[in-house]
Amino acid sequence: MSPVLWQSLANRIELINVPSSSTEETYVLKDALMISTVFIENVSHITCHRYFEQKDFSRKFIPGTCVMNENCWLELAQIRKRITESAMSMVFDCIFRKLLLNEVSKITPNVVVNTDISEVESVLTTSLIELFYEYLGSSITDVFECFGCTQEYANQLGHECVTMDHETRLRLYGDLAFFEMNFEQLIQDFIQRNIQMLNYLNPMFVNKWDMLSIFDSAKSMYIASDPNRLY
Protein backbone atom coordinates (compact mmCIF):
# COMPACT_ATOMS: atom_id res chain seq x y z
CA MET A 1 0.00 0.00 0.00
CA SER A 2 1.42 3.37 -1.00
CA PRO A 3 1.74 6.17 1.60
CA VAL A 4 -1.00 8.15 -0.18
CA LEU A 5 -3.40 5.20 -0.16
CA TRP A 6 -2.58 4.46 3.48
CA GLN A 7 -3.32 8.04 4.50
CA SER A 8 -6.60 8.01 2.59
CA LEU A 9 -7.55 4.97 4.66
CA ALA A 10 -6.30 6.54 7.90
CA ASN A 11 -8.41 9.65 7.28
CA ARG A 12 -11.58 7.60 6.85
CA ILE A 13 -10.99 4.73 9.23
CA GLU A 14 -13.33 6.08 11.92
CA LEU A 15 -16.15 6.33 9.37
CA ILE A 16 -15.94 2.63 8.53
CA ASN A 17 -17.65 0.67 11.27
CA VAL A 18 -17.48 -3.05 11.87
CA PRO A 19 -21.02 -4.30 11.14
CA SER A 20 -23.20 -5.12 14.12
CA SER A 21 -26.10 -6.40 12.04
CA SER A 22 -26.47 -8.36 8.84
CA THR A 23 -25.95 -5.20 6.77
CA GLU A 24 -22.74 -5.35 4.74
CA GLU A 25 -21.19 -2.28 3.12
CA THR A 26 -18.42 -1.55 0.64
CA TYR A 27 -16.15 1.50 0.42
CA VAL A 28 -13.71 2.44 -2.34
CA LEU A 29 -10.65 4.61 -1.68
CA LYS A 30 -8.61 6.39 -4.38
CA ASP A 31 -10.08 3.96 -6.92
CA ALA A 32 -7.46 1.48 -5.70
CA LEU A 33 -8.64 -0.09 -2.45
CA MET A 34 -11.95 -1.83 -1.79
CA ILE A 35 -12.98 -2.13 1.86
CA SER A 36 -15.93 -4.32 2.78
CA THR A 37 -17.73 -4.98 6.04
CA VAL A 38 -18.69 -8.65 6.01
CA PHE A 39 -19.76 -11.53 8.20
CA ILE A 40 -17.59 -14.64 8.25
CA GLU A 41 -19.07 -17.55 10.19
CA ASN A 42 -21.44 -15.07 11.85
CA VAL A 43 -18.55 -12.91 13.06
CA SER A 44 -18.15 -9.36 11.74
CA HIS A 45 -14.95 -8.54 9.84
CA ILE A 46 -13.38 -5.86 7.67
CA THR A 47 -11.73 -6.93 4.42
CA CYS A 48 -9.31 -4.85 2.33
CA HIS A 49 -8.60 -5.75 -1.28
CA ARG A 50 -6.24 -3.86 -3.63
CA TYR A 51 -7.04 -3.49 -7.29
CA PHE A 52 -6.12 -1.38 -10.28
CA GLU A 53 -8.14 -0.09 -13.19
CA GLN A 54 -7.38 -1.56 -16.60
CA LYS A 55 -7.48 0.21 -19.95
CA ASP A 56 -11.06 -0.93 -20.51
CA PHE A 57 -11.94 0.59 -17.08
CA SER A 58 -12.56 -2.82 -15.55
CA ARG A 59 -11.06 -3.64 -12.15
CA LYS A 60 -8.31 -6.21 -11.79
CA PHE A 61 -7.90 -7.35 -8.20
CA ILE A 62 -4.44 -8.13 -6.86
CA PRO A 63 -4.19 -11.60 -5.29
CA GLY A 64 -4.50 -11.61 -1.52
CA THR A 65 -7.04 -10.09 0.84
CA CYS A 66 -6.45 -8.54 4.25
CA VAL A 67 -9.10 -9.71 6.74
CA MET A 68 -9.43 -8.11 10.18
CA ASN A 69 -11.80 -8.83 13.01
CA GLU A 70 -13.26 -6.03 15.11
CA ASN A 71 -10.40 -5.96 17.63
CA CYS A 72 -7.73 -5.73 14.92
CA TRP A 73 -9.64 -2.99 13.11
CA LEU A 74 -10.06 -0.92 16.27
CA GLU A 75 -6.39 -1.39 17.14
CA LEU A 76 -5.41 -0.20 13.66
CA ALA A 77 -7.55 2.89 14.18
CA GLN A 78 -5.78 3.61 17.47
CA ILE A 79 -2.24 3.35 16.09
CA ARG A 80 -2.84 4.94 12.67
CA LYS A 81 -1.19 8.22 13.69
CA ARG A 82 1.98 6.40 14.70
CA ILE A 83 1.99 4.54 11.39
CA THR A 84 1.64 7.84 9.53
CA GLU A 85 4.53 9.37 11.47
CA SER A 86 6.71 6.35 10.68
CA ALA A 87 5.79 6.63 7.01
CA MET A 88 6.71 10.33 7.05
CA SER A 89 10.08 9.53 8.59
CA MET A 90 10.70 6.93 5.87
CA VAL A 91 9.80 9.44 3.15
CA PHE A 92 12.23 11.97 4.59
CA ASP A 93 15.04 9.47 5.20
CA CYS A 94 14.69 7.18 2.18
CA ILE A 95 13.39 9.60 -0.44
CA PHE A 96 13.81 13.29 0.33
CA ARG A 97 17.39 13.32 1.63
CA LYS A 98 18.62 10.98 -1.12
CA LEU A 99 16.87 12.95 -3.86
CA LEU A 100 18.28 16.22 -2.55
CA LEU A 101 21.86 14.98 -2.31
CA ASN A 102 21.59 13.31 -5.71
CA GLU A 103 20.41 16.53 -7.38
CA VAL A 104 23.07 18.60 -5.63
CA SER A 105 25.78 16.19 -6.82
CA LYS A 106 24.84 16.92 -10.45
CA ILE A 107 25.63 20.62 -10.10
CA THR A 108 29.13 22.05 -10.32
CA PRO A 109 29.60 23.95 -7.06
CA ASN A 110 30.43 27.63 -6.99
CA VAL A 111 33.41 29.04 -5.18
CA VAL A 112 32.95 28.49 -1.47
CA VAL A 113 31.73 31.65 0.20
CA ASN A 114 33.43 32.46 3.47
CA THR A 115 30.31 32.43 5.61
CA ASP A 116 29.81 31.28 9.16
CA ILE A 117 28.46 27.72 9.09
CA SER A 118 25.77 28.48 11.69
CA GLU A 119 24.49 31.33 9.53
CA VAL A 120 24.39 29.07 6.48
CA GLU A 121 22.53 26.41 8.42
CA SER A 122 19.97 28.97 9.56
CA VAL A 123 19.44 30.34 6.05
CA LEU A 124 19.06 26.91 4.45
CA THR A 125 16.77 25.60 7.18
CA THR A 126 14.55 28.68 6.98
CA SER A 127 14.40 28.37 3.20
CA LEU A 128 13.37 24.72 3.46
CA ILE A 129 10.67 25.52 6.02
CA GLU A 130 9.27 28.24 3.77
CA LEU A 131 9.17 25.88 0.79
CA PHE A 132 7.42 23.17 2.77
CA TYR A 133 4.90 25.78 3.92
CA GLU A 134 4.20 26.81 0.32
CA TYR A 135 3.91 23.25 -0.94
CA LEU A 136 1.79 22.20 2.04
CA GLY A 137 -0.74 24.94 1.37
CA SER A 138 -0.91 24.08 -2.32
CA SER A 139 -1.23 20.35 -1.62
CA ILE A 140 -4.00 20.86 0.96
CA THR A 141 -5.92 22.82 -1.67
CA ASP A 142 -5.47 19.94 -4.12
CA VAL A 143 -6.74 17.21 -1.76
CA PHE A 144 -9.45 19.32 -0.09
CA GLU A 145 -12.93 17.84 -0.42
CA CYS A 146 -15.61 20.52 -0.31
CA PHE A 147 -19.17 19.26 0.07
CA GLY A 148 -20.52 22.63 -1.04
CA CYS A 149 -18.60 22.45 -4.32
CA THR A 150 -19.74 18.86 -4.88
CA GLN A 151 -23.36 19.87 -4.36
CA GLU A 152 -22.88 23.13 -6.31
CA TYR A 153 -24.28 25.30 -3.54
CA ALA A 154 -24.88 28.88 -4.63
CA ASN A 155 -24.32 30.30 -1.14
CA GLN A 156 -20.59 30.57 -0.44
CA LEU A 157 -21.24 30.09 3.28
CA GLY A 158 -22.12 26.49 2.47
CA HIS A 159 -18.64 25.84 1.09
CA GLU A 160 -16.02 24.45 3.47
CA CYS A 161 -13.35 25.60 1.01
CA VAL A 162 -14.38 29.16 1.94
CA THR A 163 -15.33 28.87 5.60
CA MET A 164 -12.94 26.26 7.02
CA ASP A 165 -9.98 27.70 8.94
CA HIS A 166 -6.40 26.62 8.26
CA GLU A 167 -6.01 24.74 11.54
CA THR A 168 -8.97 22.50 10.74
CA ARG A 169 -7.78 22.01 7.15
CA LEU A 170 -4.41 20.94 8.47
CA ARG A 171 -5.94 18.50 10.93
CA LEU A 172 -8.18 16.91 8.31
CA TYR A 173 -5.93 17.00 5.26
CA GLY A 174 -2.38 17.80 6.39
CA ASP A 175 -1.03 14.25 6.45
CA LEU A 176 -2.57 13.32 3.11
CA ALA A 177 -1.31 16.59 1.61
CA PHE A 178 2.22 15.71 2.74
CA PHE A 179 2.23 12.40 0.87
CA GLU A 180 0.77 14.07 -2.23
CA MET A 181 3.59 16.64 -2.43
CA ASN A 182 5.84 16.75 -5.47
CA PHE A 183 9.15 16.31 -3.66
CA GLU A 184 11.16 16.32 -6.88
CA GLN A 185 9.89 19.80 -7.77
CA LEU A 186 10.27 21.02 -4.19
CA ILE A 187 13.92 20.00 -4.25
CA GLN A 188 14.48 21.75 -7.58
CA ASP A 189 12.98 24.93 -6.15
CA PHE A 190 15.12 24.63 -3.03
CA ILE A 191 18.28 24.28 -5.11
CA GLN A 192 17.43 27.27 -7.28
CA ARG A 193 16.74 29.45 -4.26
CA ASN A 194 20.01 28.49 -2.60
CA ILE A 195 22.31 27.96 -5.56
CA GLN A 196 25.06 30.03 -3.91
CA MET A 197 25.17 27.74 -0.87
CA LEU A 198 25.14 24.30 -2.46
CA ASN A 199 28.73 23.74 -1.33
CA TYR A 200 27.42 23.25 2.18
CA LEU A 201 24.81 20.64 1.24
CA ASN A 202 26.87 17.53 1.95
CA PRO A 203 25.55 14.31 3.54
CA MET A 204 26.73 15.31 7.01
CA PHE A 205 24.92 18.63 6.79
CA VAL A 206 21.69 17.27 5.27
CA ASN A 207 21.48 14.34 7.69
CA LYS A 208 21.65 16.73 10.64
CA TRP A 209 18.26 18.18 9.73
CA ASP A 210 15.37 17.14 11.95
CA MET A 211 12.91 16.87 9.09
CA LEU A 212 9.83 16.25 11.22
CA SER A 213 10.57 19.42 13.20
CA ILE A 214 11.09 21.34 9.96
CA PHE A 215 7.73 20.13 8.69
CA ASP A 216 6.10 21.02 12.02
CA SER A 217 7.44 24.56 11.60
CA ALA A 218 5.94 24.67 8.11
CA LYS A 219 2.58 23.58 9.54
CA SER A 220 2.77 26.34 12.15
CA MET A 221 3.40 28.86 9.36
CA TYR A 222 0.38 27.54 7.49
CA ILE A 223 -1.87 28.00 10.53
CA ALA A 224 -0.48 31.48 11.17
CA SER A 225 -1.12 32.48 7.54
CA ASP A 226 -4.90 32.03 7.91
CA PRO A 227 -6.38 35.41 6.88
CA ASN A 228 -9.37 34.80 9.15
CA ARG A 229 -7.36 33.76 12.18
CA LEU A 230 -8.10 35.61 15.41
CA TYR A 231 -4.94 36.44 17.34
XYZ file of C-alpha atoms in Angstrom:
231
model
C 0.000 0.000 0.000
C 1.415 3.367 -0.999
C 1.736 6.168 1.597
C -1.003 8.153 -0.176
C -3.396 5.199 -0.156
C -2.583 4.461 3.479
C -3.317 8.044 4.501
C -6.603 8.008 2.595
C -7.550 4.966 4.660
C -6.305 6.537 7.901
C -8.411 9.649 7.283
C -11.580 7.598 6.852
C -10.993 4.727 9.234
C -13.333 6.075 11.920
C -16.150 6.332 9.367
C -15.937 2.625 8.528
C -17.652 0.671 11.266
C -17.485 -3.046 11.870
C -21.023 -4.295 11.136
C -23.200 -5.121 14.123
C -26.098 -6.397 12.043
C -26.474 -8.358 8.838
C -25.950 -5.202 6.770
C -22.740 -5.346 4.744
C -21.190 -2.280 3.121
C -18.424 -1.545 0.638
C -16.146 1.499 0.422
C -13.714 2.437 -2.335
C -10.647 4.608 -1.685
C -8.612 6.391 -4.382
C -10.077 3.959 -6.916
C -7.462 1.481 -5.705
C -8.636 -0.094 -2.446
C -11.949 -1.826 -1.786
C -12.979 -2.130 1.856
C -15.928 -4.320 2.782
C -17.732 -4.978 6.039
C -18.689 -8.646 6.007
C -19.756 -11.530 8.203
C -17.592 -14.635 8.249
C -19.072 -17.545 10.193
C -21.445 -15.066 11.852
C -18.550 -12.909 13.061
C -18.151 -9.356 11.740
C -14.945 -8.536 9.844
C -13.378 -5.859 7.671
C -11.727 -6.926 4.417
C -9.306 -4.848 2.327
C -8.597 -5.749 -1.281
C -6.235 -3.859 -3.629
C -7.041 -3.486 -7.290
C -6.124 -1.383 -10.281
C -8.137 -0.085 -13.186
C -7.375 -1.557 -16.599
C -7.483 0.213 -19.954
C -11.064 -0.927 -20.510
C -11.943 0.589 -17.077
C -12.563 -2.823 -15.550
C -11.062 -3.636 -12.155
C -8.305 -6.212 -11.788
C -7.899 -7.352 -8.197
C -4.442 -8.127 -6.858
C -4.191 -11.604 -5.288
C -4.502 -11.606 -1.515
C -7.038 -10.092 0.841
C -6.452 -8.544 4.251
C -9.098 -9.706 6.735
C -9.432 -8.108 10.182
C -11.801 -8.833 13.009
C -13.258 -6.034 15.111
C -10.396 -5.960 17.634
C -7.732 -5.727 14.918
C -9.640 -2.989 13.109
C -10.061 -0.924 16.275
C -6.388 -1.386 17.141
C -5.406 -0.201 13.657
C -7.554 2.891 14.183
C -5.777 3.607 17.471
C -2.241 3.352 16.086
C -2.837 4.938 12.674
C -1.189 8.223 13.694
C 1.984 6.396 14.697
C 1.995 4.535 11.390
C 1.641 7.835 9.531
C 4.532 9.373 11.475
C 6.705 6.349 10.684
C 5.789 6.632 7.007
C 6.707 10.331 7.048
C 10.085 9.527 8.585
C 10.702 6.934 5.874
C 9.801 9.444 3.150
C 12.235 11.974 4.594
C 15.045 9.469 5.196
C 14.691 7.183 2.182
C 13.395 9.598 -0.439
C 13.806 13.293 0.330
C 17.389 13.317 1.626
C 18.617 10.980 -1.124
C 16.871 12.954 -3.864
C 18.279 16.223 -2.547
C 21.861 14.976 -2.315
C 21.588 13.313 -5.712
C 20.408 16.530 -7.384
C 23.071 18.603 -5.633
C 25.783 16.191 -6.821
C 24.835 16.917 -10.450
C 25.633 20.620 -10.104
C 29.129 22.050 -10.324
C 29.602 23.953 -7.059
C 30.430 27.627 -6.993
C 33.406 29.036 -5.175
C 32.952 28.490 -1.465
C 31.730 31.654 0.196
C 33.432 32.463 3.467
C 30.306 32.432 5.609
C 29.805 31.280 9.157
C 28.456 27.720 9.090
C 25.774 28.477 11.691
C 24.493 31.329 9.531
C 24.394 29.071 6.479
C 22.527 26.405 8.418
C 19.970 28.967 9.564
C 19.442 30.339 6.048
C 19.060 26.907 4.448
C 16.772 25.604 7.179
C 14.551 28.679 6.978
C 14.403 28.367 3.196
C 13.372 24.723 3.462
C 10.667 25.520 6.023
C 9.265 28.239 3.773
C 9.170 25.884 0.793
C 7.417 23.170 2.769
C 4.904 25.782 3.924
C 4.203 26.814 0.315
C 3.913 23.246 -0.939
C 1.789 22.200 2.043
C -0.744 24.940 1.369
C -0.915 24.077 -2.318
C -1.229 20.355 -1.620
C -3.996 20.856 0.960
C -5.920 22.819 -1.665
C -5.468 19.936 -4.122
C -6.740 17.212 -1.758
C -9.448 19.321 -0.093
C -12.932 17.839 -0.423
C -15.610 20.525 -0.308
C -19.169 19.258 0.066
C -20.519 22.631 -1.042
C -18.597 22.447 -4.316
C -19.735 18.863 -4.883
C -23.362 19.872 -4.364
C -22.879 23.130 -6.312
C -24.277 25.304 -3.541
C -24.882 28.883 -4.632
C -24.320 30.303 -1.142
C -20.587 30.566 -0.438
C -21.243 30.093 3.284
C -22.120 26.490 2.469
C -18.644 25.842 1.093
C -16.015 24.446 3.467
C -13.346 25.605 1.012
C -14.380 29.158 1.940
C -15.334 28.870 5.602
C -12.939 26.258 7.022
C -9.978 27.699 8.941
C -6.398 26.624 8.265
C -6.005 24.742 11.538
C -8.971 22.497 10.737
C -7.781 22.011 7.155
C -4.408 20.943 8.469
C -5.940 18.498 10.934
C -8.184 16.911 8.310
C -5.932 17.001 5.258
C -2.377 17.798 6.392
C -1.026 14.248 6.445
C -2.569 13.317 3.105
C -1.310 16.587 1.612
C 2.217 15.705 2.740
C 2.230 12.405 0.870
C 0.772 14.065 -2.232
C 3.586 16.638 -2.426
C 5.838 16.748 -5.472
C 9.153 16.309 -3.662
C 11.164 16.324 -6.881
C 9.893 19.797 -7.766
C 10.267 21.024 -4.193
C 13.921 19.999 -4.250
C 14.476 21.748 -7.578
C 12.976 24.935 -6.152
C 15.120 24.633 -3.029
C 18.281 24.278 -5.106
C 17.428 27.271 -7.277
C 16.739 29.450 -4.256
C 20.015 28.489 -2.596
C 22.314 27.961 -5.563
C 25.061 30.027 -3.907
C 25.175 27.739 -0.868
C 25.143 24.299 -2.465
C 28.733 23.736 -1.335
C 27.418 23.246 2.179
C 24.807 20.638 1.244
C 26.869 17.534 1.948
C 25.552 14.313 3.541
C 26.727 15.306 7.014
C 24.919 18.635 6.788
C 21.691 17.270 5.273
C 21.482 14.342 7.688
C 21.647 16.734 10.640
C 18.264 18.181 9.728
C 15.374 17.137 11.949
C 12.913 16.868 9.087
C 9.832 16.248 11.224
C 10.571 19.425 13.199
C 11.090 21.341 9.958
C 7.727 20.129 8.691
C 6.100 21.021 12.025
C 7.439 24.562 11.597
C 5.939 24.671 8.107
C 2.585 23.583 9.540
C 2.769 26.343 12.145
C 3.401 28.857 9.361
C 0.378 27.537 7.493
C -1.870 27.999 10.531
C -0.482 31.483 11.170
C -1.123 32.477 7.542
C -4.896 32.035 7.907
C -6.376 35.412 6.881
C -9.370 34.797 9.150
C -7.358 33.762 12.177
C -8.097 35.613 15.410
C -4.940 36.441 17.342
